[in-house]
Amino acid sequence: CWFHVLQRWTETILEIGSIPCEERRGSTTRERAPICRQAIFLNLTLLEWNDAKWSMRFDELQQFFMENGHSSVPPKTPLLGSWVTNQRRKYNNSDLSEDKIEKLKTVHFSF
């Protein structure tokens, strides 16, 4: 997916940009600065996109909850089912923020 490729590129640029000049041959801080600024902008944009995408799926889950009285979305349900499965995986790997956990609890989400 282009999104993940772009995200990895920004992470790589930010990592390279943090290496002191004397440790990198053929580039100076002045040469790296514009690329690093672009990478920071893209990284922030990607984070905003991730948050917006999460909120959109959560809204779908809330709708499902209101219609069905539970948040146990079948895994085979397109998009929402895989999103729910992914939230459980992130929770089990301690990779889900507290605010997202609290939001999921409002729809009696089963972790």
mmCIF file with all atom_site columns, C-alpha atoms in Angstrom:
data_model
loop_
_atom_site.group_PDB
_atom_site.id
_atom_site.type_symbol
_atom_site.label_atom_id
_atom_site.label_alt_id
_atom_site.label_comp_id
_atom_site.label_asym_id
_atom_site.label_entity_id
_atom_site.label_seq_id
_atom_site.pdbx_PDB_ins_code
_atom_site.Cartn_x
_atom_site.Cartn_y
_atom_site.Cartn_z
_atom_site.occupancy
_atom_site.B_iso_or_equiv
_atom_site.pdbx_formal_charge
_atom_site.auth_seq_id
_atom_site.auth_comp_id
_atom_site.auth_asym_id
_atom_site.auth_atom_id
_atom_site.pdbx_PDB_model_num
ATOM 1   C CA . CYS A 1 1   ? 0.000   0.000   0.000  1.00 0.00 ? 1   CYS A CA 1
ATOM 2   C CA . TRP A 1 2   ? 1.380   3.448   -0.893 1.00 0.00 ? 2   TRP A CA 1
ATOM 3   C CA . PHE A 1 3   ? 0.555   4.745   2.571  1.00 0.00 ? 3   PHE A CA 1
ATOM 4   C CA . HIS A 1 4   ? 2.952   2.331   4.310  1.00 0.00 ? 4   HIS A CA 1
ATOM 5   C CA . VAL A 1 5   ? 5.697   2.976   1.756  1.00 0.00 ? 5   VAL A CA 1
ATOM 6   C CA . LEU A 1 6   ? 5.414   6.721   2.293  1.00 0.00 ? 6   LEU A CA 1
ATOM 7   C CA . GLN A 1 7   ? 5.348   6.274   6.065  1.00 0.00 ? 7   GLN A CA 1
ATOM 8   C CA . ARG A 1 8   ? 8.522   4.160   5.987  1.00 0.00 ? 8   ARG A CA 1
ATOM 9   C CA . TRP A 1 9   ? 10.235  6.727   3.731  1.00 0.00 ? 9   TRP A CA 1
ATOM 10  C CA . THR A 1 10  ? 9.498   9.566   6.172  1.00 0.00 ? 10  THR A CA 1
ATOM 11  C CA . GLU A 1 11  ? 10.767  7.494   9.103  1.00 0.00 ? 11  GLU A CA 1
ATOM 12  C CA . THR A 1 12  ? 13.981  6.707   7.207  1.00 0.00 ? 12  THR A CA 1
ATOM 13  C CA . ILE A 1 13  ? 14.561  10.351  6.256  1.00 0.00 ? 13  ILE A CA 1
ATOM 14  C CA . LEU A 1 14  ? 14.013  11.454  9.840  1.00 0.00 ? 14  LEU A CA 1
ATOM 15  C CA . GLU A 1 15  ? 16.483  8.819   11.064 1.00 0.00 ? 15  GLU A CA 1
ATOM 16  C CA . ILE A 1 16  ? 19.106  9.873   8.499  1.00 0.00 ? 16  ILE A CA 1
ATOM 17  C CA . GLY A 1 17  ? 18.523  13.534  9.309  1.00 0.00 ? 17  GLY A CA 1
ATOM 18  C CA . SER A 1 18  ? 19.292  12.927  12.960 1.00 0.00 ? 18  SER A CA 1
ATOM 19  C CA . ILE A 1 19  ? 22.785  11.548  12.212 1.00 0.00 ? 19  ILE A CA 1
ATOM 20  C CA . PRO A 1 20  ? 25.468  14.230  12.757 1.00 0.00 ? 20  PRO A CA 1
ATOM 21  C CA . CYS A 1 21  ? 27.129  15.517  9.578  1.00 0.00 ? 21  CYS A CA 1
ATOM 22  C CA . GLU A 1 22  ? 30.581  14.254  10.456 1.00 0.00 ? 22  GLU A CA 1
ATOM 23  C CA . GLU A 1 23  ? 29.225  10.687  10.587 1.00 0.00 ? 23  GLU A CA 1
ATOM 24  C CA . ARG A 1 24  ? 27.706  10.859  7.090  1.00 0.00 ? 24  ARG A CA 1
ATOM 25  C CA . ARG A 1 25  ? 29.821  11.257  3.993  1.00 0.00 ? 25  ARG A CA 1
ATOM 26  C CA . GLY A 1 26  ? 28.631  13.376  1.104  1.00 0.00 ? 26  GLY A CA 1
ATOM 27  C CA . SER A 1 27  ? 25.926  15.374  2.813  1.00 0.00 ? 27  SER A CA 1
ATOM 28  C CA . THR A 1 28  ? 25.714  18.399  5.014  1.00 0.00 ? 28  THR A CA 1
ATOM 29  C CA . THR A 1 29  ? 23.072  19.661  7.387  1.00 0.00 ? 29  THR A CA 1
ATOM 30  C CA . ARG A 1 30  ? 22.218  22.324  4.819  1.00 0.00 ? 30  ARG A CA 1
ATOM 31  C CA . GLU A 1 31  ? 21.610  19.662  2.145  1.00 0.00 ? 31  GLU A CA 1
ATOM 32  C CA . ARG A 1 32  ? 19.496  17.493  4.454  1.00 0.00 ? 32  ARG A CA 1
ATOM 33  C CA . ALA A 1 33  ? 17.380  20.259  6.002  1.00 0.00 ? 33  ALA A CA 1
ATOM 34  C CA . PRO A 1 34  ? 14.782  20.679  3.199  1.00 0.00 ? 34  PRO A CA 1
ATOM 35  C CA . ILE A 1 35  ? 14.261  16.935  2.935  1.00 0.00 ? 35  ILE A CA 1
ATOM 36  C CA . CYS A 1 36  ? 13.934  16.610  6.703  1.00 0.00 ? 36  CYS A CA 1
ATOM 37  C CA . ARG A 1 37  ? 11.362  19.418  6.821  1.00 0.00 ? 37  ARG A CA 1
ATOM 38  C CA . GLN A 1 38  ? 9.350   17.665  4.097  1.00 0.00 ? 38  GLN A CA 1
ATOM 39  C CA . ALA A 1 39  ? 9.605   14.353  5.942  1.00 0.00 ? 39  ALA A CA 1
ATOM 40  C CA . ILE A 1 40  ? 8.427   15.937  9.195  1.00 0.00 ? 40  ILE A CA 1
ATOM 41  C CA . PHE A 1 41  ? 5.453   17.473  7.382  1.00 0.00 ? 41  PHE A CA 1
ATOM 42  C CA . LEU A 1 42  ? 4.604   14.152  5.716  1.00 0.00 ? 42  LEU A CA 1
ATOM 43  C CA . ASN A 1 43  ? 4.994   12.277  8.982  1.00 0.00 ? 43  ASN A CA 1
ATOM 44  C CA . LEU A 1 44  ? 2.584   14.644  10.748 1.00 0.00 ? 44  LEU A CA 1
ATOM 45  C CA . THR A 1 45  ? 0.168   14.360  7.829  1.00 0.00 ? 45  THR A CA 1
ATOM 46  C CA . LEU A 1 46  ? 0.349   10.563  7.983  1.00 0.00 ? 46  LEU A CA 1
ATOM 47  C CA . LEU A 1 47  ? -0.319  10.616  11.725 1.00 0.00 ? 47  LEU A CA 1
ATOM 48  C CA . GLU A 1 48  ? -3.368  12.818  11.146 1.00 0.00 ? 48  GLU A CA 1
ATOM 49  C CA . TRP A 1 49  ? -4.537  10.438  8.413  1.00 0.00 ? 49  TRP A CA 1
ATOM 50  C CA . ASN A 1 50  ? -4.150  7.461   10.783 1.00 0.00 ? 50  ASN A CA 1
ATOM 51  C CA . ASP A 1 51  ? -6.198  9.244   13.451 1.00 0.00 ? 51  ASP A CA 1
ATOM 52  C CA . ALA A 1 52  ? -8.909  10.182  10.962 1.00 0.00 ? 52  ALA A CA 1
ATOM 53  C CA . LYS A 1 53  ? -9.054  6.640   9.603  1.00 0.00 ? 53  LYS A CA 1
ATOM 54  C CA . TRP A 1 54  ? -9.293  5.213   13.141 1.00 0.00 ? 54  TRP A CA 1
ATOM 55  C CA . SER A 1 55  ? -12.104 7.635   14.015 1.00 0.00 ? 55  SER A CA 1
ATOM 56  C CA . MET A 1 56  ? -13.994 6.713   10.860 1.00 0.00 ? 56  MET A CA 1
ATOM 57  C CA . ARG A 1 57  ? -13.847 2.990   11.697 1.00 0.00 ? 57  ARG A CA 1
ATOM 58  C CA . PHE A 1 58  ? -14.793 3.689   15.315 1.00 0.00 ? 58  PHE A CA 1
ATOM 59  C CA . ASP A 1 59  ? -17.848 5.611   14.091 1.00 0.00 ? 59  ASP A CA 1
ATOM 60  C CA . GLU A 1 60  ? -18.788 2.539   12.042 1.00 0.00 ? 60  GLU A CA 1
ATOM 61  C CA . LEU A 1 61  ? -18.347 0.379   15.139 1.00 0.00 ? 61  LEU A CA 1
ATOM 62  C CA . GLN A 1 62  ? -20.599 2.701   17.156 1.00 0.00 ? 62  GLN A CA 1
ATOM 63  C CA . GLN A 1 63  ? -23.250 2.408   14.453 1.00 0.00 ? 63  GLN A CA 1
ATOM 64  C CA . PHE A 1 64  ? -22.901 -1.391  14.476 1.00 0.00 ? 64  PHE A CA 1
ATOM 65  C CA . PHE A 1 65  ? -23.241 -1.353  18.282 1.00 0.00 ? 65  PHE A CA 1
ATOM 66  C CA . MET A 1 66  ? -26.406 0.760   18.172 1.00 0.00 ? 66  MET A CA 1
ATOM 67  C CA . GLU A 1 67  ? -27.974 -1.514  15.554 1.00 0.00 ? 67  GLU A CA 1
ATOM 68  C CA . ASN A 1 68  ? -26.940 -4.862  17.091 1.00 0.00 ? 68  ASN A CA 1
ATOM 69  C CA . GLY A 1 69  ? -26.525 -4.196  20.819 1.00 0.00 ? 69  GLY A CA 1
ATOM 70  C CA . HIS A 1 70  ? -22.951 -5.556  20.809 1.00 0.00 ? 70  HIS A CA 1
ATOM 71  C CA . SER A 1 71  ? -19.584 -4.827  19.217 1.00 0.00 ? 71  SER A CA 1
ATOM 72  C CA . SER A 1 72  ? -18.670 -8.384  18.209 1.00 0.00 ? 72  SER A CA 1
ATOM 73  C CA . VAL A 1 73  ? -18.288 -7.691  14.513 1.00 0.00 ? 73  VAL A CA 1
ATOM 74  C CA . PRO A 1 74  ? -17.813 -10.903 12.518 1.00 0.00 ? 74  PRO A CA 1
ATOM 75  C CA . PRO A 1 75  ? -14.229 -11.074 11.180 1.00 0.00 ? 75  PRO A CA 1
ATOM 76  C CA . LYS A 1 76  ? -15.580 -11.674 7.660  1.00 0.00 ? 76  LYS A CA 1
ATOM 77  C CA . THR A 1 77  ? -17.382 -8.299  7.644  1.00 0.00 ? 77  THR A CA 1
ATOM 78  C CA . PRO A 1 78  ? -15.501 -6.180  5.081  1.00 0.00 ? 78  PRO A CA 1
ATOM 79  C CA . LEU A 1 79  ? -13.228 -3.497  6.526  1.00 0.00 ? 79  LEU A CA 1
ATOM 80  C CA . LEU A 1 80  ? -14.877 -3.177  9.945  1.00 0.00 ? 80  LEU A CA 1
ATOM 81  C CA . GLY A 1 81  ? -14.331 -6.839  10.810 1.00 0.00 ? 81  GLY A CA 1
ATOM 82  C CA . SER A 1 82  ? -10.629 -6.676  10.019 1.00 0.00 ? 82  SER A CA 1
ATOM 83  C CA . TRP A 1 83  ? -10.328 -3.330  11.821 1.00 0.00 ? 83  TRP A CA 1
ATOM 84  C CA . VAL A 1 84  ? -11.876 -4.846  14.987 1.00 0.00 ? 84  VAL A CA 1
ATOM 85  C CA . THR A 1 85  ? -9.509  -7.821  14.753 1.00 0.00 ? 85  THR A CA 1
ATOM 86  C CA . ASN A 1 86  ? -6.606  -5.406  14.357 1.00 0.00 ? 86  ASN A CA 1
ATOM 87  C CA . GLN A 1 87  ? -7.671  -3.422  17.460 1.00 0.00 ? 87  GLN A CA 1
ATOM 88  C CA . ARG A 1 88  ? -7.682  -6.631  19.507 1.00 0.00 ? 88  ARG A CA 1
ATOM 89  C CA . ARG A 1 89  ? -4.232  -7.545  18.222 1.00 0.00 ? 89  ARG A CA 1
ATOM 90  C CA . LYS A 1 90  ? -2.895  -4.066  19.057 1.00 0.00 ? 90  LYS A CA 1
ATOM 91  C CA . TYR A 1 91  ? -4.432  -4.235  22.522 1.00 0.00 ? 91  TYR A CA 1
ATOM 92  C CA . ASN A 1 92  ? -2.881  -7.651  23.195 1.00 0.00 ? 92  ASN A CA 1
ATOM 93  C CA . ASN A 1 93  ? 0.504   -6.311  22.036 1.00 0.00 ? 93  ASN A CA 1
ATOM 94  C CA . SER A 1 94  ? 0.132   -3.213  24.270 1.00 0.00 ? 94  SER A CA 1
ATOM 95  C CA . ASP A 1 95  ? 0.125   -1.096  21.128 1.00 0.00 ? 95  ASP A CA 1
ATOM 96  C CA . LEU A 1 96  ? -3.220  0.667   21.591 1.00 0.00 ? 96  LEU A CA 1
ATOM 97  C CA . SER A 1 97  ? -3.386  4.085   23.253 1.00 0.00 ? 97  SER A CA 1
ATOM 98  C CA . GLU A 1 98  ? -5.350  4.600   26.447 1.00 0.00 ? 98  GLU A CA 1
ATOM 99  C CA . ASP A 1 99  ? -7.745  7.059   24.802 1.00 0.00 ? 99  ASP A CA 1
ATOM 100 C CA . LYS A 1 100 ? -8.587  4.510   22.104 1.00 0.00 ? 100 LYS A CA 1
ATOM 101 C CA . ILE A 1 101 ? -9.070  1.801   24.728 1.00 0.00 ? 101 ILE A CA 1
ATOM 102 C CA . GLU A 1 102 ? -11.466 4.064   26.626 1.00 0.00 ? 102 GLU A CA 1
ATOM 103 C CA . LYS A 1 103 ? -13.422 4.833   23.453 1.00 0.00 ? 103 LYS A CA 1
ATOM 104 C CA . LEU A 1 104 ? -13.696 1.141   22.619 1.00 0.00 ? 104 LEU A CA 1
ATOM 105 C CA . LYS A 1 105 ? -14.972 0.413   26.114 1.00 0.00 ? 105 LYS A CA 1
ATOM 106 C CA . THR A 1 106 ? -17.918 2.761   25.477 1.00 0.00 ? 106 THR A CA 1
ATOM 107 C CA . VAL A 1 107 ? -19.278 0.200   22.978 1.00 0.00 ? 107 VAL A CA 1
ATOM 108 C CA . HIS A 1 108 ? -18.549 -2.749  25.290 1.00 0.00 ? 108 HIS A CA 1
ATOM 109 C CA . PHE A 1 109 ? -15.666 -3.841  23.081 1.00 0.00 ? 109 PHE A CA 1
ATOM 110 C CA . SER A 1 110 ? -14.359 -7.305  23.909 1.00 0.00 ? 110 SER A CA 1
ATOM 111 C CA . PHE A 1 111 ? -10.577 -7.245  23.975 1.00 0.00 ? 111 PHE A CA 1
#
